[in-house]
Amino acid sequence: VYIGLGMLTKGPVGLLPVAIWATHAALNRNWSVFARTRPLIGMTLALAIVLPWYVVMAVQHGRAFTDFALGHEIVERMLSEQSFGAPARGFFYYFKIWPGDAAPWSVLFVASIGWIAWRWSSLDRAPRQAVIFAAAWFISVFLVFSVSRSKVPHYVLPAYPAAALLIGVF
């Protein structure tokens, strides 16, 4: 339901929690989660929420809607560096700007990563799972938006809560 609502309001970015969930499952090597969560039922619910609006808009506005909603808002933003009129920004753009944008918390974030790596073997299961989840969240946001050719600084805002969780473990 929430994926459908996210897609309804933000388009494909609403699928970001699915990327985080899949990354978390991969990091845990827990493939049974895909069977337990019944993704077909979830996808059906998400489509039941999203499709009526897209169908109505396509019927009312025809090609103008599909060209803008699909062509400009999705395809062009993913494939073109010029969709915002910003200069070309490479794959590592967010990795370069995030430390400054997140300052002073980025210093604590780096310290927490070092501390977690140092203390990993002595951490109990619950903190380890929290770290794996937060790391999956942080990494997924950076990777998803780094792949896009069109980049603006606020795209990685969803990574901030994950960074705060990692700092909290520290």
Short mmCIF file of C-alpha atoms in Angstrom, two decimals:
data_model
loop_
_atom_site.label_atom_id
_atom_site.label_comp_id
_atom_site.label_asym_id
_atom_site.label_seq_id
_atom_site.Cartn_x
_atom_site.Cartn_y
_atom_site.Cartn_z
CA VAL A 1 0.00 0.00 0.00
CA TYR A 2 2.72 2.48 0.98
CA ILE A 3 4.76 1.68 -2.13
CA GLY A 4 1.68 2.44 -4.21
CA LEU A 5 1.10 5.72 -2.38
CA GLY A 6 4.77 6.62 -2.79
CA MET A 7 4.61 5.89 -6.51
CA LEU A 8 1.41 7.88 -6.80
CA THR A 9 3.06 10.95 -5.29
CA LYS A 10 6.67 10.61 -6.51
CA GLY A 11 6.55 8.22 -9.46
CA PRO A 12 9.24 5.54 -9.67
CA VAL A 13 11.08 7.04 -6.68
CA GLY A 14 8.29 5.46 -4.65
CA LEU A 15 10.02 2.14 -5.38
CA LEU A 16 13.07 3.21 -3.36
CA PRO A 17 11.93 1.20 -0.28
CA VAL A 18 11.86 -1.91 -2.49
CA ALA A 19 15.51 -1.28 -3.47
CA ILE A 20 16.40 -0.83 0.21
CA TRP A 21 14.53 -4.00 1.17
CA ALA A 22 16.20 -6.03 -1.61
CA THR A 23 19.66 -4.68 -0.68
CA HIS A 24 19.02 -5.55 2.97
CA ALA A 25 18.00 -9.10 2.00
CA ALA A 26 21.11 -9.42 -0.18
CA LEU A 27 23.45 -8.15 2.55
CA ASN A 28 21.89 -10.63 4.99
CA ARG A 29 21.90 -13.37 2.34
CA ASN A 30 18.31 -14.00 3.40
CA TRP A 31 16.57 -14.97 0.17
CA SER A 32 13.62 -16.54 1.98
CA VAL A 33 12.34 -13.03 2.70
CA PHE A 34 11.22 -12.81 -0.93
CA ALA A 35 8.89 -15.77 -0.46
CA ARG A 36 7.66 -14.71 3.00
CA THR A 37 6.67 -11.18 1.98
CA ARG A 38 4.55 -12.26 -1.01
CA PRO A 39 5.79 -9.63 -3.46
CA LEU A 40 3.10 -10.43 -6.06
CA ILE A 41 0.37 -9.43 -3.63
CA GLY A 42 2.26 -6.24 -2.77
CA MET A 43 2.83 -5.41 -6.42
CA THR A 44 -0.86 -6.00 -7.15
CA LEU A 45 -1.87 -3.64 -4.32
CA ALA A 46 0.63 -0.99 -5.48
CA LEU A 47 -0.64 -1.20 -9.05
CA ALA A 48 -4.26 -1.02 -7.85
CA ILE A 49 -3.40 2.29 -6.19
CA VAL A 50 -1.27 3.74 -9.00
CA LEU A 51 -2.86 2.59 -12.24
CA PRO A 52 -6.27 4.29 -11.97
CA TRP A 53 -4.68 7.74 -11.83
CA TYR A 54 -2.27 7.03 -14.68
CA VAL A 55 -5.07 5.58 -16.81
CA VAL A 56 -7.37 8.55 -16.20
CA MET A 57 -4.57 11.02 -16.97
CA ALA A 58 -3.60 9.14 -20.14
CA VAL A 59 -7.22 9.05 -21.30
CA GLN A 60 -7.79 12.76 -20.55
CA HIS A 61 -4.49 14.12 -21.86
CA GLY A 62 -3.29 11.43 -24.22
CA ARG A 63 0.17 11.71 -25.69
CA ALA A 64 0.95 14.97 -23.88
CA PHE A 65 0.68 13.19 -20.53
CA THR A 66 2.67 10.12 -21.50
CA ASP A 67 5.38 12.23 -23.17
CA PHE A 68 5.75 14.38 -20.07
CA ALA A 69 5.11 11.86 -17.28
CA LEU A 70 7.05 9.01 -18.81
CA GLY A 71 9.34 10.72 -21.31
CA HIS A 72 10.48 13.79 -19.39
CA GLU A 73 9.90 12.92 -15.73
CA ILE A 74 11.32 9.39 -15.89
CA VAL A 75 13.34 8.59 -19.00
CA GLU A 76 14.91 12.01 -19.54
CA ARG A 77 15.85 12.45 -15.88
CA MET A 78 17.50 9.02 -15.82
CA LEU A 79 19.31 9.33 -19.14
CA SER A 80 19.98 13.03 -19.67
CA GLU A 81 22.25 15.28 -17.66
CA GLN A 82 20.43 18.32 -18.99
CA SER A 83 16.94 17.78 -17.57
CA PHE A 84 17.47 20.39 -14.82
CA GLY A 85 19.80 22.62 -16.78
CA ALA A 86 22.56 21.74 -14.32
CA PRO A 87 26.10 20.98 -15.41
CA ALA A 88 27.10 17.38 -16.06
CA ARG A 89 27.65 15.50 -12.82
CA GLY A 90 29.34 12.12 -12.77
CA PHE A 91 28.49 8.93 -10.90
CA PHE A 92 30.40 10.00 -7.75
CA TYR A 93 28.74 13.45 -7.48
CA TYR A 94 26.76 12.59 -4.32
CA PHE A 95 29.76 10.91 -2.70
CA LYS A 96 31.67 14.17 -3.18
CA ILE A 97 29.03 16.62 -1.96
CA TRP A 98 27.37 14.65 0.82
CA PRO A 99 30.13 15.08 3.42
CA GLY A 100 29.89 18.85 3.12
CA ASP A 101 26.11 18.92 2.95
CA ALA A 102 25.79 16.66 5.99
CA ALA A 103 28.46 18.45 8.02
CA PRO A 104 29.09 18.32 10.93
CA TRP A 105 27.22 14.99 11.12
CA SER A 106 29.30 13.49 8.31
CA VAL A 107 32.31 13.52 10.65
CA LEU A 108 30.35 11.48 13.19
CA PHE A 109 29.13 9.24 10.37
CA VAL A 110 32.71 8.40 9.33
CA ALA A 111 33.65 7.85 12.98
CA SER A 112 30.66 5.56 13.44
CA ILE A 113 31.63 3.47 10.39
CA GLY A 114 35.12 3.06 11.82
CA TRP A 115 33.79 2.21 15.27
CA ILE A 116 31.28 -0.30 13.87
CA ALA A 117 34.01 -2.00 11.79
CA TRP A 118 36.29 -2.16 14.83
CA ARG A 119 33.56 -3.49 17.17
CA TRP A 120 31.66 -5.65 14.67
CA SER A 121 32.63 -9.01 16.17
CA SER A 122 31.58 -7.93 19.67
CA LEU A 123 28.18 -6.50 18.64
CA ASP A 124 25.07 -8.46 19.53
CA ARG A 125 22.68 -9.64 16.83
CA ALA A 126 20.19 -6.74 17.21
CA PRO A 127 22.75 -3.94 16.71
CA ARG A 128 24.26 -5.86 13.78
CA GLN A 129 20.87 -6.14 12.13
CA ALA A 130 20.26 -2.41 12.70
CA VAL A 131 23.64 -1.61 11.11
CA ILE A 132 22.97 -3.87 8.13
CA PHE A 133 19.55 -2.30 7.61
CA ALA A 134 20.84 1.27 7.89
CA ALA A 135 23.80 0.47 5.62
CA ALA A 136 21.47 -1.08 3.03
CA TRP A 137 19.28 2.02 3.22
CA PHE A 138 22.20 4.44 2.88
CA ILE A 139 23.89 2.50 0.07
CA SER A 140 20.65 2.00 -1.88
CA VAL A 141 19.82 5.70 -1.89
CA PHE A 142 23.29 6.63 -3.08
CA LEU A 143 23.41 3.95 -5.77
CA VAL A 144 19.91 4.56 -7.13
CA PHE A 145 20.44 8.29 -7.50
CA SER A 146 24.06 8.00 -8.63
CA VAL A 147 22.97 5.87 -11.59
CA SER A 148 20.63 8.63 -12.76
CA ARG A 149 22.31 11.04 -15.16
CA SER A 150 20.31 13.98 -13.79
CA LYS A 151 21.46 14.95 -10.31
CA VAL A 152 20.43 17.61 -7.84
CA PRO A 153 21.74 17.74 -4.26
CA HIS A 154 18.44 17.11 -2.50
CA TYR A 155 17.91 13.73 -4.18
CA VAL A 156 19.97 12.00 -1.46
CA LEU A 157 17.97 13.43 1.44
CA PRO A 158 16.43 9.96 2.05
CA ALA A 159 19.94 8.77 3.06
CA TYR A 160 20.11 11.16 6.04
CA PRO A 161 17.91 9.10 8.41
CA ALA A 162 19.98 6.00 7.61
CA ALA A 163 23.17 7.92 8.41
CA ALA A 164 21.57 9.08 11.68
CA LEU A 165 20.77 5.47 12.60
CA LEU A 166 24.39 4.47 11.99
CA ILE A 167 25.58 7.38 14.10
CA GLY A 168 23.11 6.26 16.79
CA VAL A 169 24.74 2.82 16.96
CA PHE A 170 28.06 4.60 17.55
#
